XYZ file of C-alpha atoms in Angstrom:
649
model
C -75.200 -39.901 -15.639
C -78.011 -37.791 -15.220
C -79.034 -35.275 -17.873
C -76.391 -31.159 -18.176
C -73.750 -32.870 -16.339
C -70.404 -33.327 -18.599
C -67.401 -35.334 -17.381
C -64.135 -32.206 -16.977
C -61.509 -33.004 -19.166
C -58.811 -35.337 -17.827
C -55.438 -33.367 -17.301
C -52.679 -34.320 -19.338
C -50.224 -36.166 -18.754
C -46.954 -35.841 -16.789
C -43.580 -37.102 -15.395
C -44.313 -34.809 -12.409
C -44.450 -37.386 -9.481
C -47.802 -35.124 -7.756
C -50.802 -33.960 -8.648
C -50.963 -30.935 -9.464
C -53.920 -29.996 -6.970
C -51.322 -30.978 -4.516
C -48.316 -28.220 -3.310
C -44.912 -28.618 -4.686
C -43.433 -31.746 -1.868
C -41.008 -29.361 0.243
C -37.518 -31.227 0.154
C -33.841 -31.029 1.460
C -30.891 -28.670 -1.139
C -28.433 -30.772 -1.668
C -24.985 -29.185 -0.083
C -23.376 -28.225 -2.204
C -26.153 -26.441 -4.064
C -26.367 -24.465 -0.230
C -23.037 -23.956 -0.659
C -23.124 -22.964 -3.945
C -25.762 -20.047 -3.510
C -24.727 -18.800 -0.100
C -21.148 -18.543 -1.873
C -23.270 -16.062 -4.810
C -24.554 -14.163 -2.188
C -20.425 -12.933 0.027
C -18.891 -13.059 -2.734
C -20.788 -11.455 -5.724
C -17.612 -10.281 -8.003
C -13.334 -9.409 -7.424
C -14.068 -6.282 -5.219
C -15.401 -9.103 -2.798
C -13.018 -11.455 -2.632
C -10.412 -8.920 -1.948
C -11.640 -6.992 0.272
C -12.688 -10.241 2.488
C -9.186 -11.382 1.807
C -7.243 -7.872 3.224
C -9.834 -7.747 6.285
C -8.388 -10.640 7.093
C -5.361 -9.942 6.685
C -6.000 -6.564 8.400
C -7.097 -8.875 11.512
C -3.347 -11.120 11.327
C -2.745 -7.116 12.473
C -0.114 -7.238 8.882
C 1.479 -4.140 8.928
C 1.639 -4.389 4.849
C -0.750 -6.424 2.461
C 0.629 -6.653 -1.716
C -2.757 -6.969 -4.434
C -1.870 -9.169 -7.500
C -4.589 -9.601 -9.978
C -4.855 -10.674 -12.875
C -8.110 -10.775 -15.662
C -9.599 -8.854 -13.435
C -9.986 -10.868 -10.524
C -11.202 -13.900 -12.050
C -7.547 -15.300 -13.697
C -5.814 -14.690 -10.574
C -6.409 -12.888 -6.927
C -3.405 -13.012 -4.641
C -3.025 -11.505 -1.476
C -0.139 -11.577 1.036
C 0.785 -10.133 4.350
C 3.399 -10.255 7.201
C 1.113 -11.024 9.556
C 1.091 -14.161 12.612
C 0.181 -16.208 10.721
C -2.022 -19.965 10.331
C -1.229 -22.210 12.098
C -0.919 -25.881 11.290
C -3.423 -27.362 13.224
C -6.230 -25.039 11.601
C -5.391 -26.029 8.644
C -7.800 -28.479 7.900
C -10.422 -26.855 9.119
C -9.557 -22.910 7.492
C -12.007 -22.991 4.215
C -14.739 -25.156 5.963
C -18.048 -22.648 6.765
C -19.214 -21.286 9.936
C -15.398 -21.650 10.925
C -13.207 -18.598 12.316
C -10.726 -17.205 15.483
C -12.968 -14.137 15.471
C -16.249 -15.116 17.254
C -17.563 -17.894 19.535
C -21.090 -17.337 21.274
C -23.473 -15.317 19.349
C -23.379 -12.127 22.330
C -20.089 -11.476 21.206
C -21.216 -9.765 17.797
C -22.111 -6.461 20.818
C -18.084 -6.534 21.299
C -16.633 -7.144 17.680
C -13.827 -5.135 17.342
C -12.627 -8.014 13.960
C -13.493 -7.572 10.182
C -15.283 -10.817 9.725
C -16.264 -12.794 12.177
C -19.060 -15.143 9.622
C -16.209 -17.832 9.487
C -17.936 -17.569 6.142
C -15.469 -15.891 3.402
C -12.716 -17.872 2.411
C -15.700 -20.984 2.053
C -17.513 -19.514 -0.175
C -14.247 -18.726 -2.166
C -13.544 -22.719 -2.256
C -16.657 -23.296 -3.758
C -16.923 -20.950 -7.047
C -12.099 -20.913 -7.137
C -9.614 -23.132 -5.978
C -8.070 -21.409 -3.602
C -3.747 -21.941 -2.562
C -2.989 -20.401 1.378
C 0.596 -20.748 1.411
C 1.500 -19.967 5.760
C 4.058 -20.130 8.302
C 3.635 -18.482 12.197
C 6.556 -16.821 13.872
C 9.102 -19.095 15.248
C 9.275 -22.135 12.989
C 11.536 -22.752 10.624
C 9.442 -23.700 7.339
C 5.522 -23.127 6.417
C 2.871 -24.802 4.434
C 0.577 -24.546 1.354
C -2.017 -26.062 0.749
C -5.560 -26.367 -1.739
C -8.986 -26.231 -1.316
C -11.697 -26.870 -2.958
C -15.623 -26.638 -2.020
C -14.350 -25.976 1.229
C -12.233 -29.581 2.035
C -9.062 -29.773 1.852
C -7.415 -31.021 -1.825
C -4.432 -32.944 0.308
C -2.879 -32.469 2.920
C -0.505 -29.567 4.047
C 3.189 -29.816 2.621
C 5.925 -27.810 4.263
C 8.013 -25.535 2.576
C 9.404 -22.311 2.264
C 7.246 -19.039 2.892
C 8.217 -15.372 4.386
C 6.182 -14.086 6.808
C 2.855 -14.235 7.242
C -0.066 -15.153 4.700
C -0.539 -15.440 1.433
C -3.580 -16.697 -0.777
C -4.258 -16.570 -4.351
C -7.788 -17.482 -5.987
C -7.421 -18.594 -9.726
C -10.332 -18.909 -11.768
C -12.646 -17.264 -9.578
C -16.894 -18.569 -10.676
C -15.470 -21.278 -12.671
C -18.264 -22.890 -12.143
C -20.708 -20.126 -12.256
C -21.061 -19.064 -16.032
C -23.690 -17.086 -16.813
C -22.131 -14.820 -13.909
C -18.876 -15.072 -14.800
C -20.351 -13.565 -18.268
C -21.284 -10.674 -17.174
C -17.748 -10.007 -16.060
C -17.654 -8.150 -19.903
C -14.976 -5.535 -19.226
C -11.333 -6.102 -16.921
C -10.251 -3.346 -16.573
C -13.834 -1.914 -14.856
C -13.397 -4.944 -12.367
C -9.874 -4.503 -11.894
C -10.233 -0.284 -11.193
C -12.730 -1.374 -8.410
C -9.595 -3.078 -6.530
C -7.832 -0.434 -6.928
C -11.237 1.815 -5.268
C -11.030 -0.499 -3.073
C -7.742 -1.238 -1.860
C -6.986 3.318 -2.203
C -10.041 4.105 0.906
C -8.318 0.982 2.730
C -4.664 2.828 2.322
C -6.016 6.326 3.681
C -7.421 4.707 6.548
C -4.519 2.523 7.436
C -2.028 4.494 7.492
C 0.001 1.935 9.694
C -0.314 -0.480 7.437
C 1.134 -0.219 3.358
C -0.910 -1.620 0.738
C 0.173 -2.488 -2.814
C -1.859 -3.089 -5.637
C -1.199 -3.826 -8.874
C -1.734 -6.488 -12.191
C -0.202 -9.725 -13.099
C 2.803 -8.719 -15.270
C 3.350 -5.269 -14.665
C 6.767 -3.888 -12.495
C 4.587 -0.085 -11.159
C 1.676 -0.700 -8.453
C -1.708 1.180 -9.437
C -1.633 1.367 -5.648
C 1.620 2.309 -3.656
C 1.486 3.729 0.083
C 3.954 3.246 3.164
C 2.793 3.839 6.200
C 2.428 7.128 7.786
C 2.292 9.588 10.707
C -0.159 11.632 8.488
C -3.176 10.415 6.832
C -2.787 14.097 4.832
C 0.311 12.348 3.767
C -2.054 8.914 3.043
C -4.617 10.817 0.706
C -1.249 12.612 -1.431
C 0.274 9.366 -1.711
C -2.561 8.033 -2.985
C -5.144 10.174 -4.442
C -3.439 12.645 -5.601
C -1.329 16.426 -4.497
C -4.678 18.392 -6.410
C -6.635 16.549 -3.631
C -4.431 16.459 -0.887
C -4.194 20.629 -0.662
C -8.285 21.443 -1.529
C -9.077 19.350 2.294
C -10.364 21.069 4.929
C -10.037 18.778 8.715
C -13.353 18.688 10.190
C -14.014 16.645 13.964
C -16.620 16.202 16.496
C -14.908 15.053 19.655
C -16.222 13.072 22.078
C -16.246 15.758 24.807
C -18.474 14.325 27.345
C -17.397 9.855 26.929
C -19.874 8.918 30.353
C -22.474 10.036 28.035
C -21.488 9.173 24.411
C -23.164 8.748 20.841
C -20.712 9.193 18.934
C -17.544 10.384 17.903
C -16.325 11.604 14.878
C -13.296 13.246 12.298
C -12.567 13.411 9.181
C -12.040 15.805 5.939
C -13.867 17.606 3.151
C -12.879 18.795 0.098
C -13.773 23.275 -0.251
C -14.422 25.036 -2.480
C -11.762 25.310 -4.315
C -12.238 21.819 -5.360
C -13.410 20.448 -8.633
C -15.116 16.928 -8.940
C -17.544 15.182 -11.086
C -18.645 12.818 -8.571
C -18.222 12.267 -5.440
C -15.521 10.642 -3.243
C -16.785 9.100 -0.081
C -14.566 7.123 1.772
C -16.773 6.070 5.726
C -15.309 3.684 7.657
C -17.211 3.539 11.113
C -15.517 1.358 14.221
C -12.130 0.905 11.535
C -14.788 -0.923 8.933
C -15.198 0.239 5.302
C -19.241 0.829 5.086
C -21.589 2.812 2.413
C -24.429 4.967 3.865
C -26.151 7.106 1.115
C -28.580 8.737 3.858
C -24.824 10.114 5.245
C -23.829 10.587 1.577
C -27.240 12.304 0.173
C -27.536 14.396 4.034
C -23.564 16.455 2.777
C -23.827 16.356 -0.597
C -27.610 18.873 0.022
C -24.983 21.079 2.121
C -22.408 21.828 -0.508
C -25.468 22.283 -3.154
C -27.139 25.146 -0.538
C -24.034 26.882 1.100
C -21.334 27.256 -1.466
C -22.457 28.579 -5.454
C -21.422 26.103 -7.654
C -20.909 23.082 -6.231
C -18.551 20.435 -7.242
C -19.254 17.216 -6.509
C -17.597 16.756 -2.952
C -14.530 14.273 -2.133
C -15.479 13.399 2.006
C -13.005 11.197 4.385
C -15.096 9.736 7.208
C -13.982 7.633 10.353
C -17.030 7.513 13.070
C -16.406 6.015 16.192
C -19.231 4.014 18.109
C -20.385 2.099 20.886
C -19.555 -1.311 18.821
C -22.930 -2.513 21.347
C -24.771 0.742 19.422
C -23.370 -1.014 15.769
C -24.967 -4.311 13.961
C -22.422 -5.518 12.253
C -24.142 -8.695 10.975
C -26.904 -6.749 8.014
C -25.467 -7.339 5.166
C -23.628 -10.724 4.001
C -20.669 -8.502 2.451
C -20.286 -6.256 5.491
C -20.949 -3.167 3.151
C -23.709 -1.864 4.857
C -24.459 -2.020 9.064
C -26.855 -0.734 11.384
C -26.504 2.312 14.102
C -28.057 3.046 16.576
C -29.534 7.246 15.989
C -28.576 7.322 12.819
C -30.785 9.720 11.969
C -28.374 11.994 15.471
C -26.018 10.982 14.020
C -26.649 12.837 10.164
C -28.299 15.799 11.350
C -25.155 16.523 14.001
C -22.872 15.561 11.239
C -24.814 17.317 7.891
C -24.350 20.533 10.811
C -20.823 20.247 11.547
C -19.933 19.400 7.549
C -22.535 23.176 7.049
C -20.899 24.947 9.916
C -16.799 24.255 8.442
C -17.772 25.435 4.587
C -20.209 28.343 5.938
C -16.235 29.289 7.415
C -14.202 28.910 4.804
C -16.287 30.110 2.062
C -15.883 33.491 3.240
C -12.283 33.893 0.255
C -11.436 31.121 -2.533
C -6.926 30.908 -2.843
C -5.694 30.066 -5.825
C -2.279 27.928 -6.823
C 0.695 30.463 -8.278
C 2.183 28.508 -11.704
C 5.219 29.456 -12.367
C 5.892 30.595 -15.823
C 9.501 29.167 -17.216
C 11.553 31.775 -18.776
C 13.544 29.194 -21.092
C 13.073 29.948 -24.795
C 11.294 26.644 -24.695
C 8.355 29.204 -23.647
C 5.448 29.341 -26.077
C 4.506 32.519 -27.564
C 1.969 32.786 -26.149
C 3.321 32.830 -22.587
C 5.859 35.593 -23.910
C 3.050 37.732 -25.042
C 1.287 37.602 -21.335
C 3.899 37.659 -19.291
C 4.373 41.655 -20.466
C 0.215 42.688 -20.078
C 1.665 44.219 -17.620
C 5.265 45.825 -18.270
C 7.033 47.448 -14.952
C 8.433 50.801 -15.694
C 11.371 49.533 -15.991
C 11.855 48.691 -19.194
C 12.830 50.695 -21.288
C 11.416 51.349 -23.830
C 8.786 49.516 -24.275
C 4.862 50.495 -25.250
C 2.099 49.961 -23.115
C -0.444 47.949 -24.026
C -3.511 47.865 -23.848
C -4.713 44.902 -21.062
C -8.600 43.076 -23.049
C -9.860 42.841 -20.115
C -10.998 38.806 -20.191
C -7.294 38.601 -19.053
C -7.451 41.040 -15.801
C -9.498 38.304 -13.769
C -9.306 35.241 -13.616
C -12.445 33.943 -15.522
C -11.636 30.176 -15.831
C -11.412 27.624 -12.083
C -11.139 25.176 -14.402
C -7.797 26.267 -15.445
C -5.082 25.963 -12.494
C -2.876 28.430 -13.701
C -5.465 31.505 -14.822
C -4.305 34.267 -15.864
C -2.569 35.424 -12.427
C 0.583 34.861 -14.154
C 0.634 38.047 -15.730
C 0.671 40.019 -12.222
C 2.873 36.914 -10.143
C 6.949 37.742 -10.234
C 9.074 34.713 -12.118
C 11.050 32.093 -8.734
C 14.708 32.683 -8.500
C 16.152 30.978 -11.652
C 19.645 30.135 -9.031
C 16.617 28.256 -7.344
C 15.272 25.858 -10.969
C 19.223 25.700 -11.969
C 19.866 23.753 -8.444
C 17.453 21.352 -9.047
C 17.611 20.347 -13.113
C 21.772 20.453 -11.849
C 21.233 18.261 -9.197
C 18.189 16.310 -11.522
C 21.687 16.341 -13.893
C 22.996 14.274 -11.592
C 21.315 11.537 -10.758
C 20.292 10.728 -14.792
C 24.094 10.867 -15.248
C 24.803 8.790 -12.111
C 21.639 6.334 -13.375
C 23.278 6.247 -17.014
C 26.052 5.165 -16.292
C 24.597 2.297 -14.142
C 22.359 1.071 -17.112
C 25.266 1.406 -19.922
C 28.317 -0.727 -18.229
C 25.159 -3.735 -17.495
C 25.927 -6.854 -19.096
C 23.460 -7.708 -21.169
C 24.343 -11.881 -20.702
C 24.299 -11.361 -16.991
C 20.973 -9.310 -17.068
C 19.233 -11.982 -18.509
C 20.483 -14.553 -16.582
C 19.175 -12.778 -13.682
C 16.022 -11.036 -14.919
C 14.501 -14.883 -16.089
C 17.082 -17.085 -13.507
C 14.169 -19.885 -11.243
C 16.014 -20.148 -7.283
C 16.426 -23.445 -6.596
C 18.201 -22.259 -2.884
C 20.592 -20.961 -1.179
C 23.487 -23.613 -1.849
C 25.784 -22.456 1.734
C 25.719 -18.778 3.642
C 26.734 -17.021 0.266
C 25.914 -18.319 -3.076
C 22.606 -19.267 -4.203
C 21.969 -21.638 -6.873
C 20.432 -20.402 -9.821
C 18.803 -22.638 -13.118
C 18.797 -20.499 -16.449
C 17.309 -22.500 -19.418
C 19.773 -25.837 -18.943
C 22.811 -23.740 -16.607
C 22.821 -24.169 -13.256
C 24.283 -21.149 -11.605
C 26.561 -20.101 -7.862
C 24.963 -16.264 -7.429
C 26.813 -14.495 -5.115
C 23.237 -13.143 -2.437
C 25.809 -10.684 -1.229
C 26.669 -9.085 -4.097
C 23.829 -9.367 -5.961
C 21.595 -7.653 -3.394
C 24.193 -4.885 -3.230
C 23.698 -4.165 -5.881
C 20.064 -3.565 -6.039
C 20.398 -2.185 -3.488
C 22.558 0.416 -5.033
C 20.601 0.948 -7.657
C 17.461 1.400 -5.649
C 19.547 3.928 -3.827
C 20.172 6.053 -6.843
C 16.951 5.343 -8.755
C 14.803 6.548 -5.456
C 17.109 9.752 -4.845
C 14.681 12.831 -3.203
C 10.941 10.912 -3.319
C 12.328 7.330 -0.383
C 10.044 6.267 1.931
C 11.180 6.532 5.260
C 11.593 3.298 8.237
C 10.294 5.356 11.383
C 13.303 3.980 14.387
C 11.587 3.304 17.658
C 13.754 5.085 20.076
C 16.349 8.246 18.233
C 20.105 6.881 17.831
C 23.030 8.960 19.171
C 25.399 8.661 15.908
C 29.074 8.851 18.402
C 27.138 6.048 20.623
C 26.886 3.931 17.135
C 30.325 5.068 15.807
C 31.959 3.928 19.259
C 30.642 0.952 18.152
C 31.436 0.496 14.520
C 35.300 1.236 15.925
C 35.905 -1.083 18.897
C 34.559 -3.818 15.901
C 37.240 -2.754 13.844
C 39.669 -2.519 15.779
C 42.075 -5.496 17.160
C 42.471 -4.993 20.962
C 39.742 -2.615 22.019
C 40.501 -2.860 25.318
C 43.499 -0.456 25.243
C 43.515 2.574 26.082
C 45.452 4.223 23.719
C 42.988 3.803 21.851
C 40.035 5.180 23.239
C 41.503 8.334 23.484
C 41.699 8.045 19.761
C 38.367 6.346 18.348
C 36.383 9.516 20.882
C 38.356 12.024 19.030
C 37.574 9.589 15.653
C 33.532 9.446 17.042
C 33.214 13.245 18.047
C 34.724 13.663 14.765
C 32.992 12.304 12.730
C 29.803 13.184 14.539
C 29.723 16.469 14.580
C 30.523 16.326 10.262
C 27.401 13.967 9.733
C 25.534 16.740 12.502
C 26.672 19.304 9.730
C 25.434 17.589 6.810
C 22.414 16.247 8.051
C 20.423 18.755 5.414
C 21.770 17.764 2.730
C 21.551 13.082 4.099
C 17.907 14.624 5.036
C 16.916 15.463 2.153
C 17.757 13.801 -0.040
C 18.006 10.082 1.309
C 15.706 10.988 4.294
C 18.782 10.616 6.740
C 17.707 12.531 9.927
C 19.761 13.900 11.989
C 18.800 16.003 14.583
C 20.110 18.765 15.935
C 21.463 16.411 18.969
C 23.251 13.744 16.638
C 20.976 11.094 16.698
C 19.476 9.022 13.765
C 16.031 9.126 14.403
C 14.802 7.771 10.107
C 15.860 5.350 7.387
C 14.528 5.543 3.974
C 12.882 2.319 2.350
C 15.347 1.786 -0.080
C 12.817 -1.772 -0.828
C 9.466 -2.114 -0.496
C 8.556 -4.770 2.773
C 12.370 -4.849 3.527
C 13.665 -3.939 6.455
C 17.500 -4.189 7.051
C 19.624 -5.878 9.623
C 19.378 -2.997 12.843
C 22.351 -4.388 14.010
C 24.507 -2.361 11.140
C 23.137 0.299 11.582
C 26.948 1.570 12.869
C 29.268 -0.061 10.184
C 26.265 2.279 8.740
C 26.864 5.090 9.862
C 30.344 5.284 10.058
C 30.780 4.649 7.106
C 29.423 7.646 5.768
C 31.524 9.492 7.846
C 34.435 7.437 6.685
C 33.939 6.659 2.794
C 31.698 9.555 0.775
C 33.565 11.748 -0.656
C 31.466 14.815 0.590
C 33.778 17.773 -2.711
C 32.426 16.903 -5.501
C 28.684 16.555 -5.300
C 28.866 12.903 -7.894
C 31.062 11.807 -5.845
C 28.987 12.917 -3.139
C 25.864 10.814 -4.317
C 27.749 8.057 -5.172
C 29.095 7.410 -2.160
C 26.379 7.601 -0.222
C 24.359 5.824 -2.596
C 27.078 3.065 -2.293
C 27.588 2.957 1.443
C 23.672 2.788 1.767
C 23.624 -0.383 -0.249
C 25.633 -2.034 1.996
C 24.114 -1.509 4.043
C 20.293 -2.437 2.986
C 22.369 -5.741 1.349
C 21.548 -9.023 3.238
C 24.529 -10.301 4.382
C 25.551 -13.750 6.007
C 23.697 -15.474 7.911
C 21.399 -15.909 5.263
C 19.605 -18.200 6.055
C 18.934 -20.333 9.300
C 19.306 -24.112 8.942
C 17.154 -26.329 11.647
C 20.631 -27.416 13.653
C 21.362 -22.823 13.715
C 24.416 -23.875 12.114
C 25.546 -22.359 8.521
C 24.108 -24.580 5.658
C 27.506 -27.161 5.220
C 28.038 -28.426 1.941
C 30.119 -31.624 0.918
C 33.299 -30.346 -0.971
C 32.742 -32.274 -3.859
C 29.311 -30.887 -4.470
C 31.149 -27.255 -4.140
C 33.810 -28.362 -6.263
C 30.758 -29.568 -9.463
C 28.539 -26.458 -8.381
C 31.022 -23.812 -9.069
C 31.503 -24.779 -13.214
C 28.683 -25.158 -14.983
C 26.193 -27.100 -15.078
C 23.843 -29.303 -19.066
C 21.055 -30.191 -16.575
């Protein structure tokens, strides 16, 4: 070695397979790692899984979607629908990545109308949770249940009892992603996101009923039913105060040949008060977000209204499918629009015009004060601020300036009640009387309840049907035969009383004439339906009952949502039990019962007998379950005798 040269230090010894001077070697990731990474992008948190499952249910043309959540979705997410179900032969590849029924070629994306298309959602859930699918297709006698893990079935599909549609359970979400699971410390926060998601779906898809509740809870936090009015849907989901302060806004599609887009929606007026903006945006029926549009509308509100609160906005935008790129976000939360800047400017101008035209006057909701002795002293003092001339011997009082005008916009009553006439007391007494009648009927039910039987019904396990009428139930170590017809009659009767005057509605596809229905019911009861003498009698009974029910139509509609028009046609029935439709073949018998069996003279008996008729109509009557042969299920006499006794297990 020559002078001046130095020996370079030796590199430290490492276990690396390559030299530090060489670039790292590129290798192919293991498939399980790839799938886990992809799953983490699609299912970012529990609400992402709920959104994917609900959208699948909507794609299955469901009319009812129910969501049950435990611990914010980490322990359980259960989504049930009444859609077309999944074919048994498709179950083996159901949860593999990129398997879908909605897309074949890439070009199909230009006209895609379904919510899903990538075939990644269910697969992703199986890589970060335990997925169980129960499904049945129309015309099948039984369904199938199968569990999945890491995209493949754990076992072969097992035949099982199932109701129409599909139920998907996702358990122990992110069980294998410890770091992510630890970030979800507050289950209430995640549950509130799921409730908000279902609320948004509910006000857009008004032809679908939605419910969302916590596991084990008796009441749903979201409960919507099918309706023809979006405003009614918003009222039931977001509350009356929101619905009262909304204005309709639209940009019509006046020239379809040169169509860019059309929009319709509802936006809050100057009376609406909120601390944050609520924007529900659907583009081609997809729930999406658009920060630029939201910001543009907020700017309009701030510039137009003097004390701009945060607005409530619902908008549905329809564009040609080829103008929307749906494939820009793993969770489909965002879409890319052609002419986005033009669309935002058009909507911004429409909102500004609507607000300016509606800002000429502010309206206030009046609140009626109860003149009962329980009225607070302050309310009584205010009510005498401006005494009328007819007040005998009362001294005039000087009205404070702050009481002469409305000074607090957040107070629904303000000080206006001092100058408003109270509602006639008769109406209040009428309502309290009806409430007392209903309360009395419900109290009778609760008071006559058998505690032991109630405990059996509440905590039993359903085994199966013994025949057309009796169900086999297990409670502790005993088996019982329960008459399902009688149980369901009592259930429907109690539901009718508890939902008194607060029913949702079943709309008949075609109005049914009462006279024809009653004639059908009478013929079924008649031992000699061909007799001319009996025919005349049936005609008279049908005519009398039709006139009676037409005369009582207002009462039936107001308190039981049974709608009969002036022509004597029946067009609406009440919803007694959510997601349950009665046997429509029993309508003639039901209408006849309303005419013959209801005591119209006594108020309490009237409501009780109407509820009994409703309960009998909605009850489950045999045959309850079909058998493979199409005949009623037979059971040996010896077995039946044995089952009628309590049997120690």
